[in-house]
Amino acid sequence: MESTAIILAAGEGTRMKSNHAKVTHEILGKPMISWVIDAALKAGVSRVVAVIGSHADEVRTLLDATYGNLADAHIECVEQAERLGTGHAVRVALEATGVDAGPVVVLNGDLPLVQPETIAQFVQTVAAGDCAASILTCTPPDPFGYGRLLLDDNGEVVRNIEQKDCTPEQAARLTECNMGCYAFDGAKLAAHIGEVGCDNAQGEYYLPDMIEILKAAGDVVRICHLDDYREALGVNSRAQLAELTAIARDRENERHMAEGVTIIDPATTWIAPDVTIGRDTVVWPLTFLLGDTHVGEGCTVGPNTRLTDCTVGDGSSVEETVGISATIERNVSVGPRAYLRPGAHLLDGAHVGTHVEIKNSTIGEGSKVPHLSYIGDTQMGSGVNIGAGSITCNYDGVRKNRTTIGDGAFIGSDTMMVAPVNIGSHVVTGASSCITKDVPDGALAIERSEQRIIAGYGEQKFARK
């Protein structure tokens, strides 16, 4: 049976004090709305409808960049031009998409901790057709501020009582809290959503009113109870963003440790939800693994390392390194204090050392760039040694140019390779040479001014002082 998830992401988020949409703020480097969408897709939801409003263009652009062709990803954006409440947002989504059947779950876009299993269970509460709606509930340690649900002896919802309307006795006795997410029978939701009114102080259409509307129509409303209340926590402030980020950090770290990864200090290790790490890898403190990063088995990563959208092969060591969209093959050592920019590709057994920057270049098998070098737009063969202070001069002020270095070349310290230039296999360059012309295989290339010695100059200079 096809199911739909409606993600409410149109709010202003005024308490965030931000120039950006609230749902674009990140948890472990991933926007909050992407956490919710990914959880819904993993739960098997057939269709995701994101209701956007405030900063609509920003959210739409983010989703385009994250999911590519939204239609192929079964994701749609519907704009709520006037923000007139949650009930109005759902009605706008239904009218724009024509959804009128199957389970429909309504989730908030600032719900980053909700799990796919929870959404799948939520869908099932209305899938059988004997229940018109279900409310996601839990019993948080501090229920203040949440609506309380009055249940009958069969566990069905009698009514939802908002915090402001609770008597002291009800506030103490009713512990089942409404977390603001709903599952509906799509046909009954479409049939009754137009009955939600705006006769309230704010003049808005509130989705919780559907409970009484469906009850009045003789339909059954139940609850879907969460054992872990943290899944239903939302973000309304920077402090809550930090709180939920810490919870997500701990959850992700625990997942990796359960799979055989050693994390020396989980409190200072930040791993994004889409990262994979092989067993027997050791992650040192102050390490950040973000985006679509994948680390193999038996690696050492950190300390003081940030990898974003990188791949690290088995047995590699990456220390005090920043890497972005870089590929590190097996048994490679990187750092300390290295910078791998997009397109850096380090083949098996390569070594990139201290204060080295690699950009859009392939470092061949067993090749070494030990220290104080910049290698950009370069194809390097195997067994190459780059002396300290050497760089490829790849930019001529207009375009980027390529350098090729053949197998077994020995590049002397402080060699400038001015691209475009081809350096053959087993070439040796003299220290402090500026190579501007192609060098054939097996040759020595040396370029430097003749050294002059002026006897007695130093004695005369210091004598004058």
Short mmCIF file of C-alpha atoms in Angstrom, two decimals:
data_model
loop_
_atom_site.label_atom_id
_atom_site.label_comp_id
_atom_site.label_asym_id
_atom_site.label_seq_id
_atom_site.Cartn_x
_atom_site.Cartn_y
_atom_site.Cartn_z
CA MET A 1 0.00 0.00 0.00
CA GLU A 2 1.37 3.41 -0.96
CA SER A 3 1.95 5.81 1.93
CA THR A 4 2.72 9.52 2.11
CA ALA A 5 4.78 11.57 4.54
CA ILE A 6 3.94 15.27 4.81
CA ILE A 7 6.87 17.19 6.31
CA LEU A 8 5.90 20.53 7.84
CA ALA A 9 8.79 22.88 7.08
CA ALA A 10 7.18 26.27 6.46
CA GLY A 11 7.63 27.91 9.87
CA GLU A 12 9.57 31.09 10.57
CA GLY A 13 11.61 29.64 13.43
CA THR A 14 11.82 33.08 15.02
CA ARG A 15 13.47 31.84 18.22
CA MET A 16 16.45 30.64 16.20
CA LYS A 17 17.29 34.32 15.50
CA SER A 18 18.54 33.30 12.06
CA ASN A 19 18.60 34.58 8.50
CA HIS A 20 18.01 31.02 7.32
CA ALA A 21 15.12 28.58 7.43
CA LYS A 22 15.05 26.68 10.70
CA VAL A 23 14.95 23.28 9.02
CA THR A 24 18.21 24.02 7.15
CA HIS A 25 20.20 24.22 10.37
CA GLU A 26 22.45 21.20 10.73
CA ILE A 27 22.78 18.33 13.15
CA LEU A 28 26.18 16.64 12.72
CA GLY A 29 26.62 18.44 9.42
CA LYS A 30 23.26 17.33 8.01
CA PRO A 31 20.24 19.68 7.69
CA MET A 32 17.40 18.82 10.04
CA ILE A 33 14.87 18.39 7.24
CA SER A 34 17.14 15.83 5.56
CA TRP A 35 17.18 13.75 8.76
CA VAL A 36 13.37 13.59 8.67
CA ILE A 37 13.11 12.94 4.92
CA ASP A 38 15.75 10.20 5.02
CA ALA A 39 14.05 8.52 7.97
CA ALA A 40 10.72 8.55 6.09
CA LEU A 41 12.29 7.12 2.92
CA LYS A 42 14.07 4.39 4.92
CA ALA A 43 10.74 3.57 6.56
CA GLY A 44 9.38 2.70 3.14
CA VAL A 45 7.19 5.75 2.60
CA SER A 46 6.25 5.96 -1.07
CA ARG A 47 6.00 9.71 -1.33
CA VAL A 48 7.39 12.65 0.64
CA VAL A 49 5.74 16.07 0.47
CA ALA A 50 7.69 18.94 2.04
CA VAL A 51 5.50 21.94 2.87
CA ILE A 52 7.75 24.98 2.64
CA GLY A 53 7.07 28.66 3.29
CA SER A 54 9.55 30.84 5.12
CA HIS A 55 12.78 30.97 3.07
CA ALA A 56 11.08 28.69 0.56
CA ASP A 57 13.70 29.17 -2.15
CA GLU A 58 16.48 28.28 0.29
CA VAL A 59 14.78 25.05 1.36
CA ARG A 60 13.90 24.08 -2.21
CA THR A 61 17.49 24.69 -3.33
CA LEU A 62 18.79 22.60 -0.44
CA LEU A 63 16.54 19.69 -1.32
CA ASP A 64 17.45 19.96 -5.00
CA ALA A 65 21.15 19.82 -4.12
CA THR A 66 20.72 16.96 -1.65
CA TYR A 67 18.38 14.70 -3.57
CA GLY A 68 19.02 15.65 -7.18
CA ASN A 69 15.92 15.04 -9.23
CA LEU A 70 13.22 15.33 -6.57
CA ALA A 71 10.67 13.44 -8.67
CA ASP A 72 13.03 10.46 -8.94
CA ALA A 73 13.54 10.59 -5.17
CA HIS A 74 9.73 10.68 -4.68
CA ILE A 75 10.00 14.08 -2.98
CA GLU A 76 7.77 17.06 -3.74
CA CYS A 77 7.85 20.65 -2.49
CA VAL A 78 4.58 22.47 -1.89
CA GLU A 79 4.67 26.12 -0.89
CA GLN A 80 2.38 27.42 1.84
CA ALA A 81 2.30 31.05 0.76
CA GLU A 82 0.26 32.13 3.79
CA ARG A 83 1.31 30.49 7.05
CA LEU A 84 -2.09 29.92 8.63
CA GLY A 85 -1.30 26.98 10.89
CA THR A 86 -0.58 23.28 10.69
CA GLY A 87 -4.07 22.33 9.57
CA HIS A 88 -3.82 24.80 6.71
CA ALA A 89 -0.38 23.42 5.76
CA VAL A 90 -1.75 19.89 5.48
CA ARG A 91 -4.73 21.09 3.45
CA VAL A 92 -2.39 22.93 1.05
CA ALA A 93 -0.32 19.75 0.66
CA LEU A 94 -3.38 17.59 -0.06
CA GLU A 95 -4.79 20.05 -2.59
CA ALA A 96 -1.47 20.41 -4.40
CA THR A 97 -0.66 16.71 -4.60
CA GLY A 98 -4.08 15.10 -4.83
CA VAL A 99 -3.32 12.64 -2.02
CA ASP A 100 -6.63 11.16 -0.91
CA ALA A 101 -5.88 7.55 0.00
CA GLY A 102 -3.45 5.35 1.86
CA PRO A 103 -1.68 6.13 5.13
CA VAL A 104 -0.54 9.74 5.54
CA VAL A 105 1.94 10.63 8.29
CA VAL A 106 2.46 14.26 9.22
CA LEU A 107 5.91 14.97 10.67
CA ASN A 108 7.65 18.15 11.70
CA GLY A 109 10.71 19.23 9.74
CA ASP A 110 12.67 19.91 12.94
CA LEU A 111 12.43 16.31 14.19
CA PRO A 112 15.96 15.03 13.50
CA LEU A 113 16.00 12.14 15.98
CA VAL A 114 12.95 10.26 14.73
CA GLN A 115 13.87 6.74 13.59
CA PRO A 116 12.76 4.93 10.42
CA GLU A 117 11.36 2.09 12.53
CA THR A 118 9.16 4.55 14.39
CA ILE A 119 7.76 6.01 11.17
CA ALA A 120 7.13 2.53 9.78
CA GLN A 121 5.24 1.61 12.96
CA PHE A 122 3.35 4.91 12.78
CA VAL A 123 2.23 4.13 9.22
CA GLN A 124 0.99 0.71 10.27
CA THR A 125 -1.33 2.14 12.93
CA VAL A 126 -3.65 3.40 10.19
CA ALA A 127 -2.82 0.97 7.39
CA ALA A 128 -5.41 -1.64 8.35
CA GLY A 129 -8.30 0.79 7.96
CA ASP A 130 -9.83 0.30 11.41
CA CYS A 131 -8.30 3.51 12.75
CA ALA A 132 -8.83 6.96 11.23
CA ALA A 133 -5.87 8.61 12.95
CA SER A 134 -3.01 7.98 15.32
CA ILE A 135 -1.04 10.41 17.46
CA LEU A 136 2.66 10.05 18.24
CA THR A 137 3.00 10.13 22.02
CA CYS A 138 5.49 9.63 24.81
CA THR A 139 5.98 10.33 28.50
CA PRO A 140 8.85 12.83 28.72
CA PRO A 141 10.56 13.52 32.05
CA ASP A 142 9.08 17.02 32.04
CA PRO A 143 5.66 17.05 30.32
CA PHE A 144 5.12 20.79 30.77
CA GLY A 145 4.13 22.49 27.54
CA TYR A 146 2.83 19.38 25.80
CA GLY A 147 -0.80 18.60 25.08
CA ARG A 148 -2.12 15.72 27.23
CA LEU A 149 -4.22 12.91 25.89
CA LEU A 150 -7.25 11.58 27.71
CA LEU A 151 -7.70 7.89 26.85
CA ASP A 152 -10.62 5.52 27.44
CA ASP A 153 -10.37 2.01 28.83
CA ASN A 154 -9.63 0.64 25.34
CA GLY A 155 -6.67 2.97 24.87
CA GLU A 156 -8.53 5.10 22.34
CA VAL A 157 -8.20 8.88 22.38
CA VAL A 158 -11.09 10.72 23.99
CA ARG A 159 -9.65 14.21 23.62
CA ASN A 160 -6.48 16.26 23.45
CA ILE A 161 -6.07 18.81 26.25
CA GLU A 162 -3.55 21.58 25.66
CA GLN A 163 -1.23 22.56 28.51
CA LYS A 164 -2.96 25.90 29.03
CA ASP A 165 -6.33 24.13 29.39
CA CYS A 166 -5.15 21.43 31.85
CA THR A 167 -6.39 21.59 35.43
CA PRO A 168 -3.71 20.93 38.06
CA GLU A 169 -5.27 17.48 38.60
CA GLN A 170 -5.17 16.67 34.86
CA ALA A 171 -1.61 17.95 34.53
CA ALA A 172 -0.51 15.61 37.30
CA ARG A 173 -2.57 12.58 36.21
CA LEU A 174 -2.34 12.65 32.42
CA THR A 175 1.19 11.69 31.40
CA GLU A 176 0.61 10.63 27.77
CA CYS A 177 1.86 13.65 25.81
CA ASN A 178 1.00 14.64 22.26
CA MET A 179 4.29 15.16 20.38
CA GLY A 180 2.68 16.95 17.46
CA CYS A 181 2.94 14.24 14.78
CA TYR A 182 -0.04 12.43 13.28
CA ALA A 183 -0.87 9.47 11.08
CA PHE A 184 -4.13 9.50 9.13
CA ASP A 185 -6.20 7.30 6.91
CA GLY A 186 -5.69 9.34 3.74
CA ALA A 187 -9.27 9.14 2.55
CA LYS A 188 -10.68 10.30 5.89
CA LEU A 189 -8.08 13.04 6.19
CA ALA A 190 -8.99 14.37 2.73
CA ALA A 191 -12.68 14.14 3.52
CA HIS A 192 -12.49 16.09 6.79
CA ILE A 193 -9.50 18.46 6.54
CA GLY A 194 -11.78 21.21 5.25
CA GLU A 195 -13.71 21.12 8.54
CA VAL A 196 -10.76 22.45 10.53
CA GLY A 197 -11.71 26.00 11.50
CA CYS A 198 -9.82 29.08 12.64
CA ASP A 199 -12.08 30.28 15.44
CA ASN A 200 -9.25 30.96 17.88
CA ALA A 201 -7.20 33.89 19.14
CA GLN A 202 -4.54 33.42 16.45
CA GLY A 203 -6.99 32.91 13.61
CA GLU A 204 -5.09 29.79 12.48
CA TYR A 205 -6.09 26.30 11.42
CA TYR A 206 -4.71 23.74 13.88
CA LEU A 207 -4.20 20.11 12.89
CA PRO A 208 -4.95 18.75 16.41
CA ASP A 209 -8.58 19.82 15.82
CA MET A 210 -8.81 16.80 13.48
CA ILE A 211 -8.98 14.58 16.56
CA GLU A 212 -12.33 15.95 17.68
CA ILE A 213 -13.59 16.17 14.08
CA LEU A 214 -12.86 12.48 13.45
CA LYS A 215 -14.26 11.47 16.84
CA ALA A 216 -17.45 13.38 16.07
CA ALA A 217 -17.70 11.47 12.80
CA GLY A 218 -17.62 8.20 14.75
CA ASP A 219 -14.07 7.29 13.81
CA VAL A 220 -11.42 5.72 16.02
CA VAL A 221 -8.30 7.66 17.05
CA ARG A 222 -5.44 5.83 18.77
CA ILE A 223 -1.92 6.57 19.94
CA CYS A 224 1.48 5.34 18.83
CA HIS A 225 3.62 5.41 21.97
CA LEU A 226 7.37 6.11 21.81
CA ASP A 227 9.53 4.37 24.38
CA ASP A 228 12.35 6.87 23.80
CA TYR A 229 10.86 10.34 24.13
CA ARG A 230 13.98 11.90 22.58
CA GLU A 231 12.87 10.78 19.11
CA ALA A 232 10.06 13.30 19.23
CA LEU A 233 12.08 16.27 20.43
CA GLY A 234 12.01 19.28 18.15
CA VAL A 235 14.26 22.31 17.75
CA ASN A 236 13.05 25.84 18.44
CA SER A 237 16.24 27.53 19.65
CA ARG A 238 20.01 27.38 19.31
CA ALA A 239 20.21 25.79 22.75
CA GLN A 240 17.86 23.00 21.68
CA LEU A 241 19.86 22.58 18.48
CA ALA A 242 22.99 21.97 20.58
CA GLU A 243 21.08 19.62 22.90
CA LEU A 244 19.79 17.46 20.07
CA THR A 245 23.16 17.51 18.32
CA ALA A 246 24.75 16.03 21.44
CA ILE A 247 22.07 13.33 21.60
CA ALA A 248 22.60 12.49 17.92
CA ARG A 249 26.37 12.41 18.44
CA ASP A 250 26.08 9.94 21.30
CA ARG A 251 23.63 7.77 19.37
CA GLU A 252 25.85 7.59 16.28
CA ASN A 253 28.98 6.90 18.32
CA GLU A 254 27.26 4.10 20.22
CA ARG A 255 26.16 2.55 16.93
CA HIS A 256 29.72 2.47 15.58
CA MET A 257 31.23 1.18 18.80
CA ALA A 258 28.68 -1.65 18.82
CA GLU A 259 29.98 -2.61 15.35
CA GLY A 260 33.63 -2.88 16.44
CA VAL A 261 34.99 0.67 16.13
CA THR A 262 37.14 2.09 18.93
CA ILE A 263 36.28 5.71 19.76
CA ILE A 264 38.78 7.01 22.27
CA ASP A 265 36.66 9.91 23.53
CA PRO A 266 33.04 9.83 22.31
CA ALA A 267 32.31 13.25 23.79
CA THR A 268 34.74 14.92 21.37
CA THR A 269 34.06 12.74 18.32
CA TRP A 270 31.40 13.79 15.81
CA ILE A 271 30.22 11.30 13.19
CA ALA A 272 27.45 12.10 10.70
CA PRO A 273 24.61 9.61 10.23
CA ASP A 274 25.56 8.51 6.72
CA VAL A 275 29.19 7.70 7.62
CA THR A 276 30.38 4.08 7.61
CA ILE A 277 33.43 2.82 9.54
CA GLY A 278 35.00 -0.64 9.38
CA ARG A 279 35.79 -2.75 12.41
CA ASP A 280 39.06 -2.34 14.34
CA THR A 281 39.39 1.25 13.21
CA VAL A 282 40.46 3.66 15.96
CA VAL A 283 39.00 7.16 16.02
CA TRP A 284 40.93 9.65 18.14
CA PRO A 285 39.52 12.76 19.89
CA LEU A 286 38.50 15.90 18.05
CA THR A 287 37.70 13.97 14.89
CA PHE A 288 34.79 14.98 12.65
CA LEU A 289 33.57 12.53 10.01
CA LEU A 290 30.90 14.28 7.97
CA GLY A 291 28.74 13.88 4.89
CA ASP A 292 29.17 10.76 2.77
CA THR A 293 32.44 9.60 4.36
CA HIS A 294 33.45 5.94 4.42
CA VAL A 295 36.38 4.59 6.44
CA GLY A 296 37.66 1.04 6.02
CA GLU A 297 38.86 -1.53 8.53
CA GLY A 298 41.96 -1.24 10.70
CA CYS A 299 42.43 2.47 10.16
CA THR A 300 43.55 5.21 12.51
CA VAL A 301 41.76 8.54 12.15
CA GLY A 302 42.66 11.64 14.15
CA PRO A 303 43.23 13.36 16.39
CA ASN A 304 42.22 16.82 15.14
CA THR A 305 40.88 15.56 11.82
CA ARG A 306 37.89 16.59 9.71
CA LEU A 307 36.87 14.49 6.71
CA THR A 308 33.87 15.46 4.58
CA ASP A 309 32.65 13.22 1.74
CA CYS A 310 35.90 11.23 1.82
CA THR A 311 36.79 7.57 1.35
CA VAL A 312 39.58 5.96 3.42
CA GLY A 313 40.79 2.48 2.53
CA ASP A 314 41.71 -0.35 4.89
CA GLY A 315 44.82 0.07 7.02
CA SER A 316 45.28 3.78 6.42
CA SER A 317 46.27 6.45 8.94
CA VAL A 318 44.92 10.00 8.74
CA GLU A 319 46.25 12.36 11.41
CA GLU A 320 45.54 16.08 11.92
CA THR A 321 44.09 16.37 8.44
CA VAL A 322 41.32 18.26 6.69
CA GLY A 323 39.92 16.32 3.75
CA ILE A 324 37.09 17.30 1.40
CA SER A 325 35.86 14.96 -1.34
CA ALA A 326 39.16 13.08 -1.30
CA THR A 327 39.88 9.41 -1.92
CA ILE A 328 42.49 7.64 0.20
CA GLU A 329 43.23 4.07 -0.83
CA ARG A 330 44.68 1.26 1.33
CA ASN A 331 47.69 1.53 3.65
CA VAL A 332 48.10 5.25 3.04
CA SER A 333 49.48 7.61 5.67
CA VAL A 334 48.37 11.24 5.78
CA GLY A 335 49.49 14.05 8.05
CA PRO A 336 49.98 15.52 10.47
CA ARG A 337 48.60 18.85 9.30
CA ALA A 338 47.74 17.92 5.73
CA TYR A 339 45.01 19.39 3.53
CA LEU A 340 43.31 17.18 0.93
CA ARG A 341 41.12 19.24 -1.35
CA PRO A 342 38.46 17.95 -3.78
CA GLY A 343 39.82 15.51 -6.33
CA ALA A 344 42.78 14.40 -4.25
CA HIS A 345 43.32 10.68 -4.88
CA LEU A 346 46.01 8.86 -2.92
CA LEU A 347 46.73 5.36 -4.23
CA ASP A 348 47.82 2.33 -2.17
CA GLY A 349 50.83 2.90 0.06
CA ALA A 350 51.17 6.60 -0.68
CA HIS A 351 52.35 9.06 1.95
CA VAL A 352 51.34 12.70 2.32
CA GLY A 353 53.10 14.40 5.20
CA THR A 354 53.30 17.57 7.24
CA HIS A 355 51.98 20.85 5.84
CA VAL A 356 51.19 19.33 2.45
CA GLU A 357 48.24 20.37 0.28
CA ILE A 358 46.89 18.11 -2.48
CA LYS A 359 44.25 19.32 -4.92
CA ASN A 360 42.70 17.51 -7.90
CA SER A 361 45.72 15.22 -8.15
CA THR A 362 46.54 11.54 -8.13
CA ILE A 363 49.44 10.46 -5.94
CA GLY A 364 50.67 7.12 -7.28
CA GLU A 365 51.23 3.86 -5.44
CA GLY A 366 54.02 4.16 -2.90
CA SER A 367 54.70 7.78 -3.84
CA LYS A 368 55.65 10.29 -1.16
CA VAL A 369 54.99 13.97 -0.65
CA PRO A 370 56.50 14.20 2.82
CA HIS A 371 56.47 17.88 3.77
CA LEU A 372 55.87 21.52 2.91
CA SER A 373 54.60 20.97 -0.64
CA TYR A 374 51.65 21.85 -2.85
CA ILE A 375 50.57 19.42 -5.56
CA GLY A 376 47.69 20.62 -7.76
CA ASP A 377 46.22 19.29 -11.01
CA THR A 378 48.85 16.57 -11.20
CA GLN A 379 49.00 12.96 -12.37
CA MET A 380 51.80 11.29 -10.42
CA GLY A 381 53.14 7.80 -11.09
CA SER A 382 54.25 5.18 -8.58
CA GLY A 383 57.36 5.34 -6.41
CA VAL A 384 57.80 9.09 -6.79
CA ASN A 385 59.54 11.14 -4.08
CA ILE A 386 58.75 14.84 -3.82
CA GLY A 387 61.38 16.84 -1.94
CA ALA A 388 60.44 19.38 0.72
CA GLY A 389 59.13 22.72 -0.45
CA SER A 390 58.29 21.59 -4.00
CA ILE A 391 55.18 22.77 -5.79
CA THR A 392 53.36 22.37 -9.07
CA CYS A 393 52.69 25.86 -10.42
CA ASN A 394 49.34 24.99 -11.95
CA TYR A 395 47.66 28.39 -12.31
CA ASP A 396 48.80 30.93 -14.88
CA GLY A 397 46.29 33.59 -13.87
CA VAL A 398 43.71 32.46 -16.44
CA ARG A 399 43.47 28.67 -16.40
CA LYS A 400 44.59 25.63 -14.41
CA ASN A 401 47.26 23.54 -16.14
CA ARG A 402 48.29 19.91 -15.69
CA THR A 403 51.56 18.38 -14.55
CA THR A 404 52.52 14.73 -15.07
CA ILE A 405 55.29 13.01 -13.14
CA GLY A 406 56.42 9.54 -14.23
CA ASP A 407 57.16 6.46 -12.14
CA GLY A 408 60.18 6.57 -9.86
CA ALA A 409 60.93 10.25 -10.33
CA PHE A 410 62.99 12.00 -7.64
CA ILE A 411 62.01 15.64 -7.31
CA GLY A 412 64.66 17.61 -5.43
CA SER A 413 63.72 19.97 -2.64
CA ASP A 414 62.29 23.35 -3.61
CA THR A 415 61.57 22.33 -7.21
CA MET A 416 59.02 24.49 -9.02
CA MET A 417 57.22 22.56 -11.77
CA VAL A 418 55.56 25.16 -14.01
CA ALA A 419 52.55 23.60 -15.72
CA PRO A 420 51.79 22.49 -18.31
CA VAL A 421 54.82 20.26 -18.02
CA ASN A 422 55.61 16.55 -18.32
CA ILE A 423 58.33 15.00 -16.18
CA GLY A 424 59.30 11.53 -17.32
CA SER A 425 59.91 8.30 -15.40
CA HIS A 426 63.03 8.05 -13.21
CA VAL A 427 63.81 11.71 -13.70
CA VAL A 428 65.91 13.55 -11.11
CA THR A 429 65.53 17.28 -10.60
CA GLY A 430 68.14 19.35 -8.83
CA ALA A 431 67.16 21.19 -5.67
CA SER A 432 65.87 24.74 -6.22
CA SER A 433 65.21 24.13 -9.91
CA CYS A 434 62.40 25.80 -11.83
CA ILE A 435 61.26 23.25 -14.41
CA THR A 436 59.45 24.91 -17.33
CA LYS A 437 60.11 22.38 -20.11
CA ASP A 438 59.30 18.70 -20.50
CA VAL A 439 61.95 16.32 -19.12
CA PRO A 440 62.50 12.95 -20.88
CA ASP A 441 62.69 9.62 -19.06
CA GLY A 442 65.83 9.00 -17.02
CA ALA A 443 67.23 12.52 -17.32
CA LEU A 444 68.57 15.03 -14.80
CA ALA A 445 66.90 18.42 -14.91
CA ILE A 446 68.69 21.22 -13.12
CA GLU A 447 68.07 24.94 -13.38
CA ARG A 448 69.79 27.42 -11.10
CA SER A 449 72.04 30.47 -11.32
CA GLU A 450 75.79 30.00 -11.04
CA GLN A 451 76.92 30.36 -7.45
CA ARG A 452 79.47 33.15 -6.92
CA ILE A 453 81.84 33.47 -3.97
CA ILE A 454 83.25 36.91 -3.09
CA ALA A 455 86.07 36.40 -0.66
CA GLY A 456 86.23 38.70 2.38
CA TYR A 457 82.82 40.33 1.77
CA GLY A 458 81.40 39.18 5.10
CA GLU A 459 84.41 40.40 7.07
CA GLN A 460 84.19 43.85 5.47
CA LYS A 461 80.39 44.09 6.06
CA PHE A 462 80.58 43.31 9.73
CA ALA A 463 83.67 45.44 10.24
CA ARG A 464 81.71 48.48 8.98
CA LYS A 465 79.01 47.79 11.60
#
